Each structure stands twice: as structure tokens, then as C-alpha cells.
Short mmCIF file of C-alpha atoms and ligand atoms in Angstrom, two decimals:
data_model
loop_
_atom_site.label_atom_id
_atom_site.label_comp_id
_atom_site.label_asym_id
_atom_site.label_seq_id
_atom_site.Cartn_x
_atom_site.Cartn_y
_atom_site.Cartn_z
CA MET A 1 17.09 -5.21 14.15
CA SER A 2 16.11 -1.67 14.96
CA HIS A 3 14.88 -0.66 18.40
CA ARG A 4 14.06 2.91 17.46
CA PRO A 5 10.52 4.21 17.28
CA LYS A 6 9.00 3.55 13.88
CA LEU A 7 8.49 6.39 11.43
CA VAL A 8 5.19 6.63 9.55
CA VAL A 9 5.02 9.19 6.74
CA ALA A 10 1.83 10.15 4.92
CA ASN A 11 2.09 11.01 1.22
CA TRP A 12 -1.08 12.81 0.25
CA LYS A 13 0.05 13.09 -3.38
CA MET A 14 -2.16 15.53 -5.36
CA HIS A 15 -5.16 15.06 -3.11
CA GLY A 16 -6.91 17.39 -0.71
CA SER A 17 -8.89 20.58 -0.36
CA ALA A 18 -8.92 23.12 2.44
CA THR A 19 -12.11 21.57 3.81
CA ALA A 20 -11.07 17.93 3.50
CA ASN A 21 -7.61 18.66 4.95
CA ALA A 22 -9.10 20.40 7.99
CA ALA A 23 -11.19 17.33 8.77
CA LEU A 24 -8.30 14.92 8.19
CA LEU A 25 -5.72 16.90 10.19
CA SER A 26 -8.17 17.41 13.07
CA ALA A 27 -8.87 13.68 13.16
CA LEU A 28 -5.14 12.87 13.17
CA THR A 29 -4.31 15.30 15.96
CA ALA A 30 -7.27 14.02 18.00
CA GLY A 31 -6.35 10.39 17.29
CA LEU A 32 -2.73 10.86 18.33
CA ALA A 33 -3.39 13.31 21.16
CA THR A 34 -2.69 10.79 23.89
CA GLY A 35 0.71 10.15 22.38
CA CYS A 36 2.23 7.39 20.33
CA ARG A 37 5.66 5.86 20.25
CA SER A 38 6.07 6.25 16.52
CA GLU A 39 7.18 9.37 14.75
CA VAL A 40 4.51 10.63 12.34
CA ALA A 41 4.80 13.09 9.46
CA VAL A 42 2.46 14.21 6.68
CA CYS A 43 3.73 15.34 3.28
CA VAL A 44 1.15 17.64 1.73
CA PRO A 45 0.83 19.49 -1.60
CA PHE A 46 2.72 22.82 -1.52
CA PRO A 47 -0.37 25.09 -1.22
CA TYR A 48 -1.40 23.35 2.00
CA LEU A 49 1.86 23.74 3.93
CA GLY A 50 0.45 26.76 5.78
CA GLN A 51 -2.65 24.80 6.71
CA ALA A 52 -0.55 21.89 7.91
CA ARG A 53 1.44 24.27 10.11
CA GLU A 54 -1.78 25.79 11.47
CA PHE A 55 -3.24 22.41 12.45
CA LEU A 56 -0.10 20.56 13.48
CA SER A 57 2.21 23.06 15.16
CA LYS A 58 0.89 22.18 18.62
CA SER A 59 1.02 18.45 17.93
CA ALA A 60 3.84 15.92 17.71
CA ILE A 61 3.07 15.37 14.00
CA ALA A 62 5.65 16.79 11.61
CA TRP A 63 4.76 18.15 8.17
CA GLY A 64 6.51 18.62 4.89
CA ALA A 65 6.35 18.49 1.10
CA GLN A 66 6.52 15.92 -1.68
CA ASP A 67 9.23 17.53 -3.80
CA VAL A 68 11.74 20.38 -3.68
CA SER A 69 13.93 22.23 -6.15
CA GLU A 70 17.58 21.30 -6.52
CA HIS A 71 18.35 25.00 -6.98
CA ALA A 72 19.02 27.89 -4.65
CA PRO A 73 16.33 30.61 -4.84
CA GLY A 74 16.36 32.28 -8.23
CA ALA A 75 14.78 32.34 -11.68
CA TYR A 76 13.13 28.92 -11.66
CA THR A 77 9.48 29.49 -12.50
CA GLY A 78 7.18 27.07 -10.74
CA ASP A 79 9.84 25.61 -8.45
CA VAL A 80 9.82 25.65 -4.66
CA SER A 81 13.04 26.03 -2.68
CA VAL A 82 14.25 24.42 0.52
CA GLU A 83 14.13 27.87 2.14
CA MET A 84 10.43 28.23 1.26
CA LEU A 85 9.59 24.85 2.80
CA GLU A 86 11.48 25.80 5.95
CA ASP A 87 9.59 29.11 6.04
CA PHE A 88 6.42 27.10 6.53
CA GLY A 89 7.89 24.99 9.30
CA ALA A 90 8.37 21.93 7.10
CA SER A 91 10.87 19.49 8.55
CA VAL A 92 10.59 16.67 6.02
CA VAL A 93 10.48 16.29 2.24
CA LEU A 94 9.98 13.36 -0.11
CA VAL A 95 12.54 13.19 -2.90
CA GLY A 96 12.71 10.90 -5.92
CA HIS A 97 9.23 9.44 -5.61
CA SER A 98 8.55 7.18 -8.60
CA GLU A 99 5.71 9.46 -9.71
CA ARG A 100 8.29 12.27 -10.02
CA ARG A 101 10.74 9.96 -11.76
CA VAL A 102 8.13 8.69 -14.23
CA PHE A 103 5.87 11.71 -14.88
CA HIS A 104 8.59 14.36 -14.63
CA ALA A 105 11.46 12.36 -16.08
CA GLU A 106 13.45 12.84 -12.90
CA SER A 107 16.79 11.07 -13.25
CA ASN A 108 18.81 9.50 -10.45
CA GLU A 109 21.17 12.48 -10.64
CA ARG A 110 18.38 15.05 -10.37
CA ALA A 111 16.78 13.23 -7.43
CA ALA A 112 20.19 13.12 -5.76
CA ALA A 113 20.75 16.85 -6.37
CA LYS A 114 17.36 17.66 -4.81
CA ALA A 115 18.10 15.49 -1.80
CA LEU A 116 21.54 17.04 -1.31
CA ARG A 117 20.09 20.56 -1.48
CA ALA A 118 17.54 19.64 1.19
CA LEU A 119 20.16 17.92 3.34
CA HIS A 120 22.33 21.04 3.21
CA GLY A 121 19.35 22.72 4.86
CA ALA A 122 17.77 21.32 8.00
CA LEU A 123 15.22 19.08 6.26
CA ARG A 124 14.85 15.38 6.79
CA VAL A 125 14.83 13.74 3.36
CA VAL A 126 12.76 10.65 2.59
CA PHE A 127 14.65 9.43 -0.47
CA CYS A 128 12.51 7.02 -2.52
CA VAL A 129 13.88 4.12 -4.52
CA GLY A 130 12.18 1.19 -6.20
CA GLU A 131 12.08 -0.99 -9.28
CA SER A 132 9.43 -1.24 -12.01
CA LEU A 133 7.60 -4.49 -12.69
CA ALA A 134 9.72 -5.09 -15.80
CA GLU A 135 12.88 -4.62 -13.75
CA ARG A 136 11.68 -7.04 -11.07
CA GLN A 137 10.77 -9.60 -13.73
CA ALA A 138 14.17 -9.16 -15.33
CA GLY A 139 15.80 -9.93 -11.96
CA VAL A 140 17.57 -6.56 -11.68
CA THR A 141 15.80 -5.15 -8.59
CA ASP A 142 18.93 -5.00 -6.44
CA ARG A 143 20.95 -3.33 -9.17
CA VAL A 144 18.25 -0.72 -9.78
CA VAL A 145 17.72 0.30 -6.16
CA ARG A 146 21.46 0.29 -5.47
CA GLY A 147 22.01 2.57 -8.47
CA GLN A 148 19.31 4.98 -7.30
CA LEU A 149 20.78 5.16 -3.81
CA ARG A 150 24.38 5.30 -5.07
CA ALA A 151 23.61 8.50 -6.98
CA LEU A 152 22.82 10.13 -3.65
CA LEU A 153 25.46 8.49 -1.48
CA SER A 154 28.28 9.50 -3.82
CA GLY A 155 27.64 13.17 -2.98
CA LEU A 156 26.61 12.75 0.65
CA MET A 157 28.69 14.12 3.49
CA PRO A 158 28.71 11.64 6.38
CA GLN A 159 27.20 14.18 8.79
CA MET A 160 24.11 14.42 6.55
CA MET A 161 23.22 10.80 7.18
CA GLY A 162 21.41 11.67 10.38
CA GLN A 163 18.79 13.54 8.27
CA LEU A 164 18.38 10.76 5.72
CA VAL A 165 15.49 8.30 5.51
CA VAL A 166 15.31 5.81 2.62
CA ALA A 167 11.94 4.54 1.39
CA TYR A 168 11.76 1.38 -0.70
CA GLU A 169 8.69 1.61 -2.91
CA PRO A 170 8.40 -1.02 -5.63
CA VAL A 171 6.65 0.89 -8.42
CA TRP A 172 4.36 -2.04 -9.20
CA ALA A 173 3.02 -2.11 -5.62
CA ILE A 174 2.15 1.60 -5.41
CA GLY A 175 -1.61 2.13 -5.49
CA ALA A 176 -1.99 -1.48 -6.60
CA GLY A 177 -3.97 -2.73 -3.64
CA ASN A 178 -1.40 -5.37 -2.74
CA ALA A 179 1.86 -4.69 -0.96
CA ALA A 180 5.04 -6.57 -1.87
CA LYS A 181 5.56 -9.88 -0.09
CA PRO A 182 7.24 -9.43 3.30
CA GLU A 183 10.17 -11.68 2.35
CA ASP A 184 10.81 -9.62 -0.81
CA VAL A 185 10.62 -6.39 1.18
CA GLN A 186 13.12 -7.64 3.75
CA GLU A 187 15.48 -8.83 1.02
CA VAL A 188 15.63 -5.40 -0.63
CA HIS A 189 15.84 -3.56 2.69
CA ALA A 190 18.82 -5.72 3.67
CA VAL A 191 20.53 -4.72 0.41
CA LEU A 192 19.89 -1.04 1.12
CA ARG A 193 21.00 -1.40 4.73
CA GLU A 194 24.29 -2.93 3.69
CA GLN A 195 24.88 -0.17 1.15
CA LEU A 196 24.27 2.49 3.82
CA GLN A 197 26.47 0.71 6.34
CA ARG A 198 29.33 0.74 3.85
CA VAL A 199 29.27 4.55 3.98
CA ASP A 200 29.19 4.62 7.78
CA ALA A 201 28.57 1.51 9.86
CA LYS A 202 26.88 3.25 12.77
CA MET A 203 24.89 5.84 10.82
CA GLY A 204 23.96 3.26 8.20
CA SER A 205 22.53 0.97 10.88
CA ALA A 206 20.56 3.86 12.34
CA CYS A 207 19.17 5.23 9.04
CA PRO A 208 15.40 4.57 8.95
CA LEU A 209 14.31 2.35 6.05
CA LEU A 210 10.62 2.71 5.18
CA TYR A 211 8.52 0.44 3.01
CA GLY A 212 5.85 2.01 0.77
CA GLY A 213 3.36 0.56 -1.71
CA SER A 214 -0.22 -0.35 -0.76
CA VAL A 215 0.41 -0.48 2.99
CA LYS A 216 -2.96 -0.96 4.66
CA LYS A 217 -4.01 -1.47 8.23
CA GLU A 218 -4.39 -5.20 7.56
CA THR A 219 -0.83 -5.64 6.25
CA ALA A 220 1.07 -3.00 8.23
CA ALA A 221 1.80 -5.15 11.30
CA ARG A 222 3.48 -7.94 9.32
CA LEU A 223 5.61 -5.45 7.35
CA PHE A 224 6.64 -3.40 10.39
CA GLU A 225 7.91 -6.41 12.27
CA LEU A 226 10.52 -7.17 9.57
CA PRO A 227 14.05 -6.65 10.87
CA ASP A 228 15.06 -3.91 8.43
CA VAL A 229 11.71 -2.13 8.15
CA ASP A 230 11.64 0.98 10.33
CA GLY A 231 8.24 2.25 9.25
CA GLY A 232 6.14 3.08 6.22
CA LEU A 233 5.43 5.63 3.52
CA ILE A 234 1.68 5.61 3.15
CA GLY A 235 -0.25 6.95 0.13
CA GLY A 236 -3.92 6.08 -0.31
CA ALA A 237 -4.46 4.90 3.26
CA SER A 238 -3.10 8.18 4.65
CA LEU A 239 -6.16 10.05 3.32
CA VAL A 240 -8.55 8.14 5.57
CA ALA A 241 -7.96 9.05 9.21
CA PRO A 242 -9.02 5.73 10.83
CA GLU A 243 -6.90 3.77 8.30
CA PHE A 244 -3.84 5.92 8.89
CA LEU A 245 -4.27 5.88 12.67
CA ALA A 246 -4.55 2.08 12.58
CA ILE A 247 -1.27 1.92 10.63
CA VAL A 248 0.40 4.15 13.23
CA ALA A 249 -0.97 1.85 15.94
CA ALA A 250 0.57 -1.13 14.12
CA ALA A 251 3.90 0.72 14.04
CA ASP A 252 3.63 1.39 17.78
CA ALA A 253 2.90 -2.27 18.45
CA ALA A 254 5.80 -3.46 16.28
CA CYS A 255 8.17 -1.14 18.08
CA GLY A 256 6.89 -2.45 21.41
CA ASP A 257 7.48 -6.05 20.29
CA GLN A 258 11.04 -5.30 19.31
CA VAL A 259 11.66 -3.52 22.57
CA LYS A 260 10.27 -6.50 24.51
CA ALA A 261 12.08 -9.08 22.43
CA HIS A 262 15.41 -7.44 23.15
CA GLY A 263 14.88 -6.78 26.81
CA TYR A 264 14.80 -3.00 26.54
CA SER A 265 12.37 -1.07 28.67
CA GLN A 266 10.66 2.16 27.62
P1 PGA B 1 0.12 3.81 -1.83
O1 PGA B 1 1.25 4.90 -2.20
O2 PGA B 1 0.21 3.60 -0.33
O3 PGA B 1 -1.17 4.46 -2.25
O4 PGA B 1 0.43 2.58 -2.59
C1 PGA B 1 2.48 4.93 -1.56
C2 PGA B 1 3.34 6.01 -2.17
O5 PGA B 1 3.28 6.20 -3.40
O6 PGA B 1 4.10 6.69 -1.47
#
């Protein structure tokens, strides 16, 4: 069981406009102004990184991107490097999201290469894994997520683990309206936890494991109290300030419960 603050990461996907973002970011900074126990980050489309920096640099909310190139700066038309993200104050990046894997044919190896490039820099990487519906029905969920994570872990230097976050996002639950069942989430998170601990027992226990896929304010509390769930990766609900703030509040409450249950004081 983790006693760390929860981590709640917003994935805006390809949504937003300068006007809509200004309203959303202002509402988030106002809503979290009195402080929260959870760590919060928003991953925005590349063109809005400057706007995120403008609105968030005086807040405790971190910002970042949803993808990054596996290459060093060079002749890669359309790509965005780690250095460019860092130039805009980004401290976090999503890698290997299923929408990249499916719509951009991103392989396990390519996702791993992107993550390693970002980990060589100072970025925190939210590395996404998750099975399709067909894979779940075929009973190969554990094998699939292990394979996705193994591609990264095989090239990882132990000191990079402190920058790593793993997000379990069953593809069939993303944008579906219904999150995975808590017992199924915990089962997969336990598999991932064990795999991380085999690399380094201490760092593997400390590595945040997020759940993503239709997390809503109504379901967040139950998911965040699971022993191996350290927070959430939030898509649709992160675009609506009151929804997202309610999810952060659920993360705060879950962290408080764990702290109380284990006799720790803040
Ligand atoms: P969702 O998306 O919360 O809209 O299901 C989550 C994600 O894809 O990261």
C-alpha cells in the first residue's frame, strides 16, 4: 500500500483552443489555490505548452505533452524533441498512449525508445500500457501489459526509475463511459508492481501506478483506494474543471485515508 500523495494527470488529447484553455486553466488554478495533497499535472497539445506555462508557472500544477520524439534534434519533420518540451517548462510527458499505438502504429519498441529519450532528459514519463478488448477476452491481459512494460524496462537504467510513472489504461475502457472493475484494476496493477519490483525492490514499490479509462468523479474514490493505485490518468473528465477538481479531491481523500489507516500523520 502506498502512502505517497496521489498523482492525477490530465490528458487533454486533441482538444482545446486558446480561449477554452484559458478558462479551464484559470478554473484549475483557482480550484487548487488553497492547496491539495495530490500532485496534479496537465498534458496539453504541443501548441498550447506556452499557454500552460503562462497560466501554471505560479501554481503547483505541472504541465507537459502527450508524446515526444525518440530522436535527438535533427531532420525529423513534424516531430517534437525532449529539449523543446523542456524549453517550455514541461516536466511530464505521456508515452505509449493506446491512441498513439493504434493510430500511429507505435510499437512497444518505439514507445520504449521515446520513454528512454525522455528519461535521459529531466522529464517524468507516464508510460501507458493496456490490453484491447480482444486481448482481455482471450485471457492474455497480463502477458500483453508485461510485454509492453518489458520493452521499456529492458533498456532502463535503475536511476531512471525515480522519473517513471506507469499508467494502466485498458483500451476498451478509454472514453467508454465505464471504468474497469476495481478488482480487475487491482489485479493488473499488482502484476505491474511485481514486474517493477523485480528491477529494483525499493524503486519498484515507489513507482506511481496510475489507472486510466473513463475515470469520473463518481468512480474515482473507489479506484484510488485500491492498494496499488497511486492516482489516475484522466481524459474526458479533465476537460471539465469541476469534474477534474472533484477527481483531485477524491485523490486527496484517498491519500488521507491511507495515511490514517497506517498511523502516519501529515
Ligand atoms: P478517458 O481517457 O478518461 O476519456 O477514458 C483516458 C485516457 O485516454 O488517457
